[in-house]
């Protein structure tokens, strides 16, 4: 299984103004640094929760179709754009949307053959099956407040200790992410 980012988030869950206010910074001198810290905090939160926070597009590559459904990583799942596969002749085919069902209201979201259908035969080779999907809570405002608070606390800590030799972790704050952690897809 492989994941490829197709389109990164176009916005971050936290604005520069929100981060600066939390860090009590008025000047513009460190705007670049704080912007980088926002991205780093989102990446760390996504890694720790195994979720996508704001809208982003991904492709999941599989060696073939499983017997049953396919769980899609990085919930919440917004939509599936395409499912393609290599047929027996090695030609990439696009599976019609009527051939599968998307379950987006569960964590994790999944795709499974439509009622009365089965996955088509395909070559079993790395990347034979490719599923392009959109994940994330949508707009920044939809990201759970506890995750946003976690991000602000890390941004502030990193900003304050940016010159420190050893940056401390905020283990006690990590409990804010506990309700949002998803089992890893390895």
PDB file of C-alpha atoms in Angstrom:
ATOM      1  CA  UNK A   1       0.000   0.000   0.000  1.00  0.00           C
ATOM      2  CA  UNK A   2       1.285   3.436  -0.876  1.00  0.00           C
ATOM      3  CA  UNK A   3      -0.095   6.918  -0.390  1.00  0.00           C
ATOM      4  CA  UNK A   4       0.665   9.838  -2.691  1.00  0.00           C
ATOM      5  CA  UNK A   5      -0.377  13.410  -1.977  1.00  0.00           C
ATOM      6  CA  UNK A   6      -2.014  14.781  -5.133  1.00  0.00           C
ATOM      7  CA  UNK A   7      -3.113  18.200  -3.851  1.00  0.00           C
ATOM      8  CA  UNK A   8      -1.955  19.712  -0.576  1.00  0.00           C
ATOM      9  CA  UNK A   9      -4.332  21.778   1.528  1.00  0.00           C
ATOM     10  CA  UNK A  10      -4.932  25.225   0.060  1.00  0.00           C
ATOM     11  CA  UNK A  11      -5.420  26.678   3.556  1.00  0.00           C
ATOM     12  CA  UNK A  12      -4.203  25.829   7.025  1.00  0.00           C
ATOM     13  CA  UNK A  13      -6.553  25.160   9.950  1.00  0.00           C
ATOM     14  CA  UNK A  14      -5.012  28.088  11.820  1.00  0.00           C
ATOM     15  CA  UNK A  15      -4.432  31.507  10.290  1.00  0.00           C
ATOM     16  CA  UNK A  16      -1.277  33.512  10.746  1.00  0.00           C
ATOM     17  CA  UNK A  17      -3.292  36.088  12.724  1.00  0.00           C
ATOM     18  CA  UNK A  18      -4.610  33.414  15.120  1.00  0.00           C
ATOM     19  CA  UNK A  19      -1.137  31.972  15.668  1.00  0.00           C
ATOM     20  CA  UNK A  20       0.408  35.412  16.213  1.00  0.00           C
ATOM     21  CA  UNK A  21      -2.299  36.318  18.713  1.00  0.00           C
ATOM     22  CA  UNK A  22      -1.720  33.066  20.613  1.00  0.00           C
ATOM     23  CA  UNK A  23       2.051  33.683  20.604  1.00  0.00           C
ATOM     24  CA  UNK A  24       1.506  37.344  21.570  1.00  0.00           C
ATOM     25  CA  UNK A  25       3.423  38.603  18.545  1.00  0.00           C
ATOM     26  CA  UNK A  26       2.567  41.965  16.982  1.00  0.00           C
ATOM     27  CA  UNK A  27       5.504  42.514  14.609  1.00  0.00           C
ATOM     28  CA  UNK A  28       5.744  41.069  11.118  1.00  0.00           C
ATOM     29  CA  UNK A  29       9.411  40.084  11.458  1.00  0.00           C
ATOM     30  CA  UNK A  30       8.622  36.455  12.305  1.00  0.00           C
ATOM     31  CA  UNK A  31       5.628  35.928   9.980  1.00  0.00           C
ATOM     32  CA  UNK A  32       7.580  33.471   7.817  1.00  0.00           C
ATOM     33  CA  UNK A  33       8.684  31.483  10.854  1.00  0.00           C
ATOM     34  CA  UNK A  34       5.197  31.384  12.360  1.00  0.00           C
ATOM     35  CA  UNK A  35       3.697  30.357   9.007  1.00  0.00           C
ATOM     36  CA  UNK A  36       6.190  27.475   8.844  1.00  0.00           C
ATOM     37  CA  UNK A  37       5.288  26.492  12.418  1.00  0.00           C
ATOM     38  CA  UNK A  38       1.595  26.368  11.474  1.00  0.00           C
ATOM     39  CA  UNK A  39       2.363  23.918   8.661  1.00  0.00           C
ATOM     40  CA  UNK A  40       4.623  21.858  10.956  1.00  0.00           C
ATOM     41  CA  UNK A  41       1.919  21.715  13.639  1.00  0.00           C
ATOM     42  CA  UNK A  42      -0.712  20.585  11.123  1.00  0.00           C
ATOM     43  CA  UNK A  43       1.620  17.909   9.796  1.00  0.00           C
ATOM     44  CA  UNK A  44       2.387  16.691  13.311  1.00  0.00           C
ATOM     45  CA  UNK A  45      -1.316  16.647  14.288  1.00  0.00           C
ATOM     46  CA  UNK A  46      -2.187  14.742  11.106  1.00  0.00           C
ATOM     47  CA  UNK A  47       0.611  12.252  11.768  1.00  0.00           C
ATOM     48  CA  UNK A  48      -0.411  11.697  15.396  1.00  0.00           C
ATOM     49  CA  UNK A  49      -4.105  11.294  14.605  1.00  0.00           C
ATOM     50  CA  UNK A  50      -3.728   9.575  11.200  1.00  0.00           C
ATOM     51  CA  UNK A  51      -6.276  12.072   9.857  1.00  0.00           C
ATOM     52  CA  UNK A  52      -6.389  14.784   7.218  1.00  0.00           C
ATOM     53  CA  UNK A  53      -7.409  18.057   8.822  1.00  0.00           C
ATOM     54  CA  UNK A  54      -8.359  20.320   5.917  1.00  0.00           C
ATOM     55  CA  UNK A  55      -9.322  19.322   2.381  1.00  0.00           C
ATOM     56  CA  UNK A  56      -6.551  17.536   0.487  1.00  0.00           C
ATOM     57  CA  UNK A  57      -6.395  14.996  -2.306  1.00  0.00           C
ATOM     58  CA  UNK A  58      -4.602  11.658  -2.128  1.00  0.00           C
ATOM     59  CA  UNK A  59      -4.059   8.499  -4.121  1.00  0.00           C
ATOM     60  CA  UNK A  60      -3.942   5.076  -2.507  1.00  0.00           C
ATOM     61  CA  UNK A  61      -1.995   2.441  -4.466  1.00  0.00           C
ATOM     62  CA  UNK A  62      -2.696  -1.246  -3.851  1.00  0.00           C
ATOM     63  CA  UNK A  63      -1.230  -4.426  -5.333  1.00  0.00           C
ATOM     64  CA  UNK A  64      -4.720  -5.661  -6.260  1.00  0.00           C
ATOM     65  CA  UNK A  65      -8.313  -5.667  -5.101  1.00  0.00           C
ATOM     66  CA  UNK A  66      -8.985  -7.298  -1.729  1.00  0.00           C
ATOM     67  CA  UNK A  67     -11.754  -9.818  -1.234  1.00  0.00           C
ATOM     68  CA  UNK A  68     -14.026  -7.262   0.442  1.00  0.00           C
ATOM     69  CA  UNK A  69     -14.013  -3.509   1.026  1.00  0.00           C
ATOM     70  CA  UNK A  70     -11.081  -1.124   1.068  1.00  0.00           C
ATOM     71  CA  UNK A  71     -10.575   1.166   4.056  1.00  0.00           C
ATOM     72  CA  UNK A  72      -9.256   4.550   2.979  1.00  0.00           C
ATOM     73  CA  UNK A  73      -6.722   6.215   5.255  1.00  0.00           C
ATOM     74  CA  UNK A  74      -6.733   9.814   6.482  1.00  0.00           C
ATOM     75  CA  UNK A  75     -10.342  10.271   7.578  1.00  0.00           C
ATOM     76  CA  UNK A  76     -12.687  11.936   7.310  1.00  0.00           C
ATOM     77  CA  UNK A  77     -13.325  10.797   3.738  1.00  0.00           C
ATOM     78  CA  UNK A  78     -15.074  13.433   1.648  1.00  0.00           C
ATOM     79  CA  UNK A  79     -15.287  11.664  -1.713  1.00  0.00           C
ATOM     80  CA  UNK A  80     -13.712   9.195  -4.120  1.00  0.00           C
ATOM     81  CA  UNK A  81     -12.835  10.644  -7.520  1.00  0.00           C
ATOM     82  CA  UNK A  82     -11.663   7.540  -9.397  1.00  0.00           C
ATOM     83  CA  UNK A  83     -10.724   3.906  -9.008  1.00  0.00           C
ATOM     84  CA  UNK A  84      -8.430   2.572 -11.701  1.00  0.00           C
ATOM     85  CA  UNK A  85      -6.808  -0.833 -12.130  1.00  0.00           C
ATOM     86  CA  UNK A  86      -4.581  -2.772 -14.498  1.00  0.00           C
ATOM     87  CA  UNK A  87      -6.594  -5.397 -16.344  1.00  0.00           C
ATOM     88  CA  UNK A  88      -5.202  -8.812 -17.297  1.00  0.00           C
ATOM     89  CA  UNK A  89      -3.548  -7.277 -20.387  1.00  0.00           C
ATOM     90  CA  UNK A  90      -1.851  -4.567 -18.331  1.00  0.00           C
ATOM     91  CA  UNK A  91      -4.102  -1.788 -19.619  1.00  0.00           C
ATOM     92  CA  UNK A  92      -5.241   0.774 -17.036  1.00  0.00           C
ATOM     93  CA  UNK A  93      -9.041   0.794 -16.759  1.00  0.00           C
ATOM     94  CA  UNK A  94     -11.325   3.156 -14.857  1.00  0.00           C
ATOM     95  CA  UNK A  95     -13.957   1.455 -12.739  1.00  0.00           C
ATOM     96  CA  UNK A  96     -17.409   2.978 -13.287  1.00  0.00           C
ATOM     97  CA  UNK A  97     -18.824   4.655 -10.182  1.00  0.00           C
ATOM     98  CA  UNK A  98     -21.864   2.374 -10.465  1.00  0.00           C
ATOM     99  CA  UNK A  99     -19.566  -0.602  -9.723  1.00  0.00           C
ATOM    100  CA  UNK A 100     -18.679   0.502  -6.195  1.00  0.00           C
ATOM    101  CA  UNK A 101     -20.171   2.115  -3.111  1.00  0.00           C
ATOM    102  CA  UNK A 102     -18.446   4.834  -1.094  1.00  0.00           C
ATOM    103  CA  UNK A 103     -18.993   4.815   2.672  1.00  0.00           C
ATOM    104  CA  UNK A 104     -17.934   8.255   3.884  1.00  0.00           C
ATOM    105  CA  UNK A 105     -19.896   8.508   7.133  1.00  0.00           C
ATOM    106  CA  UNK A 106     -17.691   6.007   9.006  1.00  0.00           C
ATOM    107  CA  UNK A 107     -14.159   6.231  10.365  1.00  0.00           C
ATOM    108  CA  UNK A 108     -12.336   5.212   8.328  1.00  0.00           C
ATOM    109  CA  UNK A 109     -14.275   5.728   5.126  1.00  0.00           C
ATOM    110  CA  UNK A 110     -14.245   2.872   2.664  1.00  0.00           C
ATOM    111  CA  UNK A 111     -15.182   1.649  -0.780  1.00  0.00           C
ATOM    112  CA  UNK A 112     -16.731  -1.714  -1.506  1.00  0.00           C
ATOM    113  CA  UNK A 113     -18.250  -3.406  -4.531  1.00  0.00           C
ATOM    114  CA  UNK A 114     -21.781  -2.212  -5.284  1.00  0.00           C
ATOM    115  CA  UNK A 115     -24.611  -4.519  -4.243  1.00  0.00           C
ATOM    116  CA  UNK A 116     -24.483  -7.691  -6.314  1.00  0.00           C
ATOM    117  CA  UNK A 117     -21.109  -6.760  -7.824  1.00  0.00           C
ATOM    118  CA  UNK A 118     -17.528  -7.922  -7.281  1.00  0.00           C
ATOM    119  CA  UNK A 119     -14.186  -6.277  -7.858  1.00  0.00           C
ATOM    120  CA  UNK A 120     -12.942  -6.887 -11.409  1.00  0.00           C
ATOM    121  CA  UNK A 121     -10.028  -9.188 -12.107  1.00  0.00           C
ATOM    122  CA  UNK A 122      -6.737  -7.350 -12.263  1.00  0.00           C
ATOM    123  CA  UNK A 123      -3.020  -7.857 -12.415  1.00  0.00           C
ATOM    124  CA  UNK A 124      -1.474  -8.295  -9.015  1.00  0.00           C
ATOM    125  CA  UNK A 125       1.444  -5.917  -9.097  1.00  0.00           C
ATOM    126  CA  UNK A 126       2.472  -2.842  -7.085  1.00  0.00           C
ATOM    127  CA  UNK A 127       0.155   0.069  -7.872  1.00  0.00           C
ATOM    128  CA  UNK A 128      -2.215  -2.084  -9.895  1.00  0.00           C
ATOM    129  CA  UNK A 129      -5.220  -0.534  -8.146  1.00  0.00           C
ATOM    130  CA  UNK A 130      -5.251   3.244  -7.635  1.00  0.00           C
ATOM    131  CA  UNK A 131      -7.929   5.092  -5.697  1.00  0.00           C
ATOM    132  CA  UNK A 132      -7.969   8.886  -5.860  1.00  0.00           C
ATOM    133  CA  UNK A 133      -9.874  10.471  -3.000  1.00  0.00           C
ATOM    134  CA  UNK A 134     -10.451  13.707  -1.112  1.00  0.00           C
ATOM    135  CA  UNK A 135     -10.009  13.717   2.653  1.00  0.00           C
ATOM    136  CA  UNK A 136     -10.238  16.187   5.501  1.00  0.00           C
ATOM    137  CA  UNK A 137     -12.829  18.017   7.545  1.00  0.00           C
ATOM    138  CA  UNK A 138     -13.300  20.535   4.745  1.00  0.00           C
ATOM    139  CA  UNK A 139     -12.897  24.160   5.734  1.00  0.00           C
ATOM    140  CA  UNK A 140     -10.613  25.151   8.591  1.00  0.00           C
ATOM    141  CA  UNK A 141     -13.634  26.073  10.716  1.00  0.00           C
ATOM    142  CA  UNK A 142     -14.742  22.406  10.673  1.00  0.00           C
ATOM    143  CA  UNK A 143     -11.527  21.098  12.285  1.00  0.00           C
ATOM    144  CA  UNK A 144     -12.330  20.041  15.872  1.00  0.00           C
ATOM    145  CA  UNK A 145     -11.495  22.716  18.431  1.00  0.00           C
ATOM    146  CA  UNK A 146      -9.345  20.369  20.526  1.00  0.00           C
ATOM    147  CA  UNK A 147      -7.041  19.759  17.544  1.00  0.00           C
ATOM    148  CA  UNK A 148      -6.841  23.499  16.874  1.00  0.00           C
ATOM    149  CA  UNK A 149      -5.956  24.131  20.535  1.00  0.00           C
ATOM    150  CA  UNK A 150      -3.273  21.431  20.394  1.00  0.00           C
ATOM    151  CA  UNK A 151      -1.796  23.088  17.310  1.00  0.00           C
ATOM    152  CA  UNK A 152      -1.784  26.536  18.913  1.00  0.00           C
ATOM    153  CA  UNK A 153      -0.045  25.202  22.017  1.00  0.00           C
ATOM    154  CA  UNK A 154       2.670  23.516  19.943  1.00  0.00           C
ATOM    155  CA  UNK A 155       3.135  26.563  17.710  1.00  0.00           C
ATOM    156  CA  UNK A 156       3.550  28.738  20.800  1.00  0.00           C
ATOM    157  CA  UNK A 157       5.984  26.310  22.438  1.00  0.00           C
ATOM    158  CA  UNK A 158       8.063  25.951  19.283  1.00  0.00           C
ATOM    159  CA  UNK A 159       8.096  29.715  18.778  1.00  0.00           C
ATOM    160  CA  UNK A 160       9.237  30.369  22.348  1.00  0.00           C
ATOM    161  CA  UNK A 161      11.958  27.696  22.265  1.00  0.00           C
ATOM    162  CA  UNK A 162      13.109  28.136  18.651  1.00  0.00           C
ATOM    163  CA  UNK A 163      16.658  28.872  19.781  1.00  0.00           C
ATOM    164  CA  UNK A 164      16.734  26.217  22.490  1.00  0.00           C
ATOM    165  CA  UNK A 165      19.110  23.301  22.037  1.00  0.00           C
ATOM    166  CA  UNK A 166      16.497  20.748  23.066  1.00  0.00           C
ATOM    167  CA  UNK A 167      12.871  21.504  22.353  1.00  0.00           C
ATOM    168  CA  UNK A 168      10.590  20.074  24.998  1.00  0.00           C
ATOM    169  CA  UNK A 169       7.572  18.004  24.025  1.00  0.00           C
ATOM    170  CA  UNK A 170       4.203  18.876  25.489  1.00  0.00           C
ATOM    171  CA  UNK A 171       3.127  15.372  26.439  1.00  0.00           C
ATOM    172  CA  UNK A 172       0.366  16.581  28.728  1.00  0.00           C
ATOM    173  CA  UNK A 173      -1.209  18.445  25.802  1.00  0.00           C
ATOM    174  CA  UNK A 174      -1.249  15.373  23.578  1.00  0.00           C
ATOM    175  CA  UNK A 175      -4.336  14.107  25.394  1.00  0.00           C
ATOM    176  CA  UNK A 176      -6.287  16.670  23.368  1.00  0.00           C
ATOM    177  CA  UNK A 177      -5.687  14.472  20.315  1.00  0.00           C
ATOM    178  CA  UNK A 178      -6.674  11.169  21.932  1.00  0.00           C
ATOM    179  CA  UNK A 179     -10.351  11.215  20.860  1.00  0.00           C
ATOM    180  CA  UNK A 180      -9.286  11.783  17.235  1.00  0.00           C
ATOM    181  CA  UNK A 181      -6.618   9.089  16.864  1.00  0.00           C
ATOM    182  CA  UNK A 182      -7.296   6.493  14.186  1.00  0.00           C
ATOM    183  CA  UNK A 183      -5.630   3.121  13.835  1.00  0.00           C
ATOM    184  CA  UNK A 184      -2.710   3.326  11.417  1.00  0.00           C
ATOM    185  CA  UNK A 185      -2.927   1.882   7.940  1.00  0.00           C
ATOM    186  CA  UNK A 186       0.336   0.086   7.288  1.00  0.00           C
TER     187      UNK A 186
END
